[in-house]
Short mmCIF file of C-alpha atoms in Angstrom, two decimals:
data_model
loop_
_atom_site.label_atom_id
_atom_site.label_comp_id
_atom_site.label_asym_id
_atom_site.label_seq_id
_atom_site.Cartn_x
_atom_site.Cartn_y
_atom_site.Cartn_z
CA UNK A 1033 254.06 -31.36 251.46
CA UNK A 1034 257.11 -28.76 251.38
CA UNK A 1035 256.26 -25.34 250.62
CA UNK A 1036 258.87 -25.74 247.40
CA UNK A 1037 257.02 -28.85 246.17
CA UNK A 1038 253.86 -26.85 246.14
CA UNK A 1039 255.93 -23.87 244.31
CA UNK A 1040 257.76 -26.40 241.52
CA UNK A 1041 256.06 -26.01 237.97
CA UNK A 1042 254.17 -29.37 237.23
CA UNK A 1043 255.34 -28.55 233.42
CA UNK A 1044 258.48 -28.15 231.50
CA UNK A 1045 259.16 -24.91 229.56
CA UNK A 1046 261.41 -27.27 226.65
CA UNK A 1047 258.71 -30.03 225.60
CA UNK A 1048 255.95 -28.85 227.43
CA UNK A 1049 255.82 -32.04 229.11
CA UNK A 1050 256.65 -33.38 232.59
CA UNK A 1051 256.51 -36.76 234.44
CA UNK A 1052 254.86 -36.92 237.99
CA UNK A 1053 255.90 -39.78 240.71
CA UNK A 1054 252.75 -40.70 242.49
CA UNK A 1055 251.90 -43.96 244.54
CA UNK A 1056 254.58 -45.63 242.09
CA UNK A 1057 253.03 -44.65 238.98
CA UNK A 1058 254.33 -41.90 236.39
CA UNK A 1059 251.80 -39.54 234.89
CA UNK A 1060 252.48 -37.25 231.89
CA UNK A 1061 250.86 -33.81 231.86
CA UNK A 1062 251.13 -31.19 228.71
CA UNK A 1063 249.83 -27.95 227.65
CA UNK A 1064 248.21 -27.18 224.22
CA UNK A 1065 248.61 -24.33 221.87
CA UNK A 1066 244.82 -23.96 221.84
CA UNK A 1067 244.56 -22.88 225.27
CA UNK A 1068 244.86 -19.78 224.26
CA UNK A 1069 241.62 -20.34 221.62
CA UNK A 1070 239.72 -21.61 224.99
CA UNK A 1071 241.05 -18.24 227.12
CA UNK A 1072 240.00 -16.04 223.85
CA UNK A 1073 236.62 -17.46 223.50
CA UNK A 1074 235.84 -17.23 227.29
CA UNK A 1075 236.96 -13.60 227.38
CA UNK A 1076 234.94 -12.92 224.57
CA UNK A 1077 231.70 -14.31 226.14
CA UNK A 1078 232.43 -12.32 229.26
CA UNK A 1079 232.85 -9.08 227.51
CA UNK A 1080 230.08 -9.30 225.53
CA UNK A 1081 227.76 -10.14 228.46
CA UNK A 1082 229.15 -7.08 230.06
CA UNK A 1083 228.74 -5.31 227.25
CA UNK A 1084 225.17 -6.23 226.67
CA UNK A 1085 224.64 -5.79 230.57
CA UNK A 1086 225.17 -1.89 230.12
CA UNK A 1087 223.82 -1.22 227.22
CA UNK A 1088 221.23 1.75 228.14
CA UNK A 1089 223.50 3.34 230.67
CA UNK A 1090 225.48 5.30 228.46
CA UNK A 1091 222.51 6.33 225.83
CA UNK A 1092 220.01 6.95 228.56
CA UNK A 1093 218.67 10.07 227.40
CA UNK A 1094 218.11 8.87 223.92
CA UNK A 1095 216.19 5.64 225.23
CA UNK A 1096 213.88 7.51 227.22
CA UNK A 1097 212.89 9.97 224.46
CA UNK A 1098 212.49 7.12 222.40
CA UNK A 1099 210.65 4.24 224.58
CA UNK A 1100 209.17 6.57 227.16
CA UNK A 1101 211.19 5.29 229.93
CA UNK A 1102 211.94 6.85 233.20
CA UNK A 1103 215.23 7.03 235.27
CA UNK A 1104 213.80 4.03 237.40
CA UNK A 1105 213.32 1.80 234.29
CA UNK A 1106 217.15 2.65 233.02
CA UNK A 1107 218.00 1.50 236.28
CA UNK A 1108 215.97 -1.64 236.56
CA UNK A 1109 217.18 -2.63 233.26
CA UNK A 1110 220.67 -2.50 234.75
CA UNK A 1111 219.74 -4.24 237.89
CA UNK A 1112 218.78 -7.09 236.18
CA UNK A 1113 222.47 -8.42 236.10
CA UNK A 1114 222.78 -8.71 239.76
CA UNK A 1115 219.26 -9.94 240.30
CA UNK A 1116 219.40 -12.76 237.48
CA UNK A 1117 223.41 -13.71 239.16
CA UNK A 1118 221.71 -14.22 242.29
CA UNK A 1119 219.00 -16.39 240.55
CA UNK A 1120 221.19 -18.58 238.63
CA UNK A 1121 224.50 -18.74 240.54
CA UNK A 1122 223.55 -21.87 242.32
CA UNK A 1123 222.77 -23.90 239.10
CA UNK A 1124 225.88 -22.89 237.58
CA UNK A 1125 227.94 -23.89 240.49
CA UNK A 1126 226.53 -26.83 240.18
CA UNK A 1127 227.18 -27.10 236.51
CA UNK A 1128 230.56 -26.42 236.55
CA UNK A 1129 231.27 -28.96 239.21
CA UNK A 1130 229.03 -31.86 237.59
CA UNK A 1131 229.39 -31.01 234.02
CA UNK A 1132 232.40 -29.18 233.22
CA UNK A 1133 233.65 -26.13 231.88
CA UNK A 1134 232.42 -27.14 228.26
CA UNK A 1135 228.85 -27.41 228.81
CA UNK A 1136 229.03 -24.44 231.24
CA UNK A 1137 230.68 -21.89 228.99
CA UNK A 1138 228.51 -23.18 226.11
CA UNK A 1139 225.33 -22.76 227.80
CA UNK A 1140 226.41 -19.12 228.93
CA UNK A 1141 227.28 -17.93 225.57
CA UNK A 1142 223.79 -19.41 224.04
CA UNK A 1143 221.96 -17.61 226.96
CA UNK A 1144 224.18 -14.21 226.14
CA UNK A 1145 223.39 -14.55 222.45
CA UNK A 1146 219.37 -15.31 222.97
CA UNK A 1147 219.40 -12.29 225.45
CA UNK A 1148 220.98 -9.93 222.91
CA UNK A 1149 219.02 -11.33 219.91
CA UNK A 1150 215.44 -10.91 221.69
CA UNK A 1151 215.66 -7.48 222.14
CA UNK A 1152 216.13 -6.65 218.17
CA UNK A 1153 212.12 -8.05 217.60
CA UNK A 1154 210.57 -4.86 218.35
CA UNK A 1155 211.19 -0.94 218.45
CA UNK A 1156 207.77 -0.44 219.38
CA UNK A 1157 208.01 1.48 223.21
CA UNK A 1158 205.90 -1.43 225.02
CA UNK A 1159 207.23 -4.24 223.05
CA UNK A 1160 210.84 -2.69 223.09
CA UNK A 1161 210.11 -2.47 227.18
CA UNK A 1162 209.48 -5.91 227.72
CA UNK A 1163 211.84 -7.41 225.47
CA UNK A 1164 214.80 -5.62 226.74
CA UNK A 1165 213.82 -6.76 230.47
CA UNK A 1166 213.60 -10.46 229.21
CA UNK A 1167 216.69 -9.54 227.50
CA UNK A 1168 219.03 -8.51 230.10
CA UNK A 1169 217.53 -10.95 232.68
CA UNK A 1170 218.78 -13.70 230.60
CA UNK A 1171 221.58 -11.85 229.87
CA UNK A 1172 222.26 -11.89 233.75
CA UNK A 1173 221.82 -15.52 233.99
CA UNK A 1174 225.46 -15.51 232.28
CA UNK A 1175 226.97 -13.88 235.03
CA UNK A 1176 228.08 -16.35 237.29
CA UNK A 1177 230.11 -18.27 234.63
CA UNK A 1178 231.36 -15.06 233.03
CA UNK A 1179 232.60 -13.96 236.25
CA UNK A 1180 233.58 -16.82 238.58
CA UNK A 1181 234.75 -19.35 235.63
CA UNK A 1182 238.14 -17.51 235.26
CA UNK A 1183 240.35 -19.47 237.97
CA UNK A 1184 238.76 -22.70 236.72
CA UNK A 1185 240.00 -22.12 233.22
CA UNK A 1186 243.32 -21.29 234.28
CA UNK A 1187 243.59 -23.99 236.73
CA UNK A 1188 242.29 -26.72 233.75
CA UNK A 1189 244.19 -25.04 230.79
CA UNK A 1190 247.27 -23.39 232.13
CA UNK A 1191 250.53 -24.16 233.77
CA UNK A 1192 251.27 -22.64 237.49
CA UNK A 1193 253.63 -19.60 235.99
CA UNK A 1194 250.81 -18.62 233.38
CA UNK A 1195 247.51 -18.74 235.38
CA UNK A 1196 247.76 -15.61 237.17
CA UNK A 1197 247.90 -13.86 233.69
CA UNK A 1198 245.16 -15.89 232.40
CA UNK A 1199 242.75 -15.65 235.42
CA UNK A 1200 243.30 -11.81 235.15
CA UNK A 1201 242.44 -11.76 231.45
CA UNK A 1202 239.57 -13.35 231.60
CA UNK A 1203 238.38 -11.95 235.03
CA UNK A 1204 238.85 -8.38 233.63
CA UNK A 1205 236.91 -9.00 230.27
CA UNK A 1206 233.48 -8.62 231.84
CA UNK A 1207 234.78 -4.92 232.80
CA UNK A 1208 236.41 -4.23 229.45
CA UNK A 1209 232.79 -4.65 227.83
CA UNK A 1210 231.40 -2.52 230.18
CA UNK A 1211 233.82 0.23 229.71
CA UNK A 1212 233.53 -0.52 225.80
CA UNK A 1213 229.62 0.22 226.10
CA UNK A 1214 230.62 4.11 226.97
CA UNK A 1215 232.17 4.10 224.29
CA UNK A 1216 230.60 2.71 221.61
CA UNK A 1217 226.98 3.51 222.83
CA UNK A 1218 227.43 7.25 222.31
CA UNK A 1219 229.64 6.67 219.12
CA UNK A 1220 226.26 5.25 217.54
CA UNK A 1221 223.56 6.81 219.74
CA UNK A 1222 223.84 10.61 220.42
CA UNK A 1223 222.04 11.95 223.12
CA UNK A 1224 218.51 13.81 222.33
CA UNK A 1225 219.69 17.29 223.01
CA UNK A 1226 222.52 17.03 221.10
CA UNK A 1227 220.72 15.56 218.07
CA UNK A 1228 218.06 18.66 218.39
CA UNK A 1229 220.90 21.14 218.60
CA UNK A 1230 222.73 19.96 215.39
CA UNK A 1231 218.94 19.53 213.78
CA UNK A 1232 218.43 23.27 214.67
CA UNK A 1233 221.77 24.22 213.40
CA UNK A 1234 221.44 22.70 209.90
CA UNK A 1235 217.88 24.28 209.59
CA UNK A 1236 219.18 27.72 210.31
CA UNK A 1237 221.86 27.54 207.42
CA UNK A 1238 218.49 26.23 205.26
CA UNK A 1239 216.56 28.88 206.46
CA UNK A 1240 214.15 26.90 208.13
CA UNK A 1241 211.97 27.43 211.43
CA UNK A 1242 214.25 25.64 214.50
CA UNK A 1243 212.84 23.76 217.13
CA UNK A 1244 212.72 25.08 221.18
CA UNK A 1245 215.10 22.60 222.97
CA UNK A 1246 214.09 19.62 224.01
CA UNK A 1247 211.04 19.54 221.99
CA UNK A 1248 210.24 16.01 220.47
CA UNK A 1249 210.25 16.18 216.61
CA UNK A 1250 209.20 13.18 214.63
CA UNK A 1251 212.00 13.21 212.75
CA UNK A 1252 214.74 13.22 215.75
CA UNK A 1253 213.13 10.43 217.44
CA UNK A 1254 212.30 8.38 214.26
CA UNK A 1255 216.52 9.17 213.57
CA UNK A 1256 217.30 7.67 217.23
CA UNK A 1257 215.18 5.05 216.98
CA UNK A 1258 217.22 3.87 214.16
CA UNK A 1259 220.40 4.39 215.46
CA UNK A 1260 219.23 2.38 218.43
CA UNK A 1261 218.25 -0.49 216.26
CA UNK A 1262 221.59 -0.29 214.50
CA UNK A 1263 223.38 -0.36 217.85
CA UNK A 1264 221.38 -3.58 219.25
CA UNK A 1265 222.00 -5.13 215.81
CA UNK A 1266 225.60 -4.68 216.32
CA UNK A 1267 225.52 -6.11 219.76
CA UNK A 1268 223.67 -9.16 218.57
CA UNK A 1269 226.22 -9.61 215.70
CA UNK A 1270 229.22 -9.35 217.76
CA UNK A 1271 227.48 -11.82 220.25
CA UNK A 1272 226.42 -14.23 217.60
CA UNK A 1273 230.08 -13.87 215.94
#
């Protein structure tokens, strides 16, 4: 096959059709507008997977005070992503090859949804710790499809001249989710020290006694716990949508 034939578009711009001669037979191919829906759905799965994966890093200070976690616990939460990726990559490679994109993406979306939802069951420190470990492991299981399927999606659904863009959009969606977590996390859950300082300023204006910096007041911890609960609910709702 010559270089020119390899770079010739398989689909015509005017009608979306092209006739291809192969061994005396004519084959007709066509692109569909719903390819953009497929692209958006796969990108959303990757976006949510990246967002859920990096839930606790941006709000580490608040999570450590509310759940009595250490720095190593927060680090392990993030490490479940690559650990689960290694554990599931062979299975999802087989699934993509044998069952195709539909089964792979649907299972991936379901796993991300379950992983996000299971974390919302309890905010009690011990239960929340185990639930988050399980939830983030399940979220990491979705990594192989979220990060590896974009070239297959673009090859199946898009003409050659659009495949580079389609692959880039889907492949970067996970990283957009990671970046988004650094914005949305602190917006919902302030750091414990910030909340403590704000509380003390309010008490000064009301002539009340203030707390020493870093003192674990029940009111502040309860407020942070409710903020974290709301944040995890928002993440779960976006994934289930």
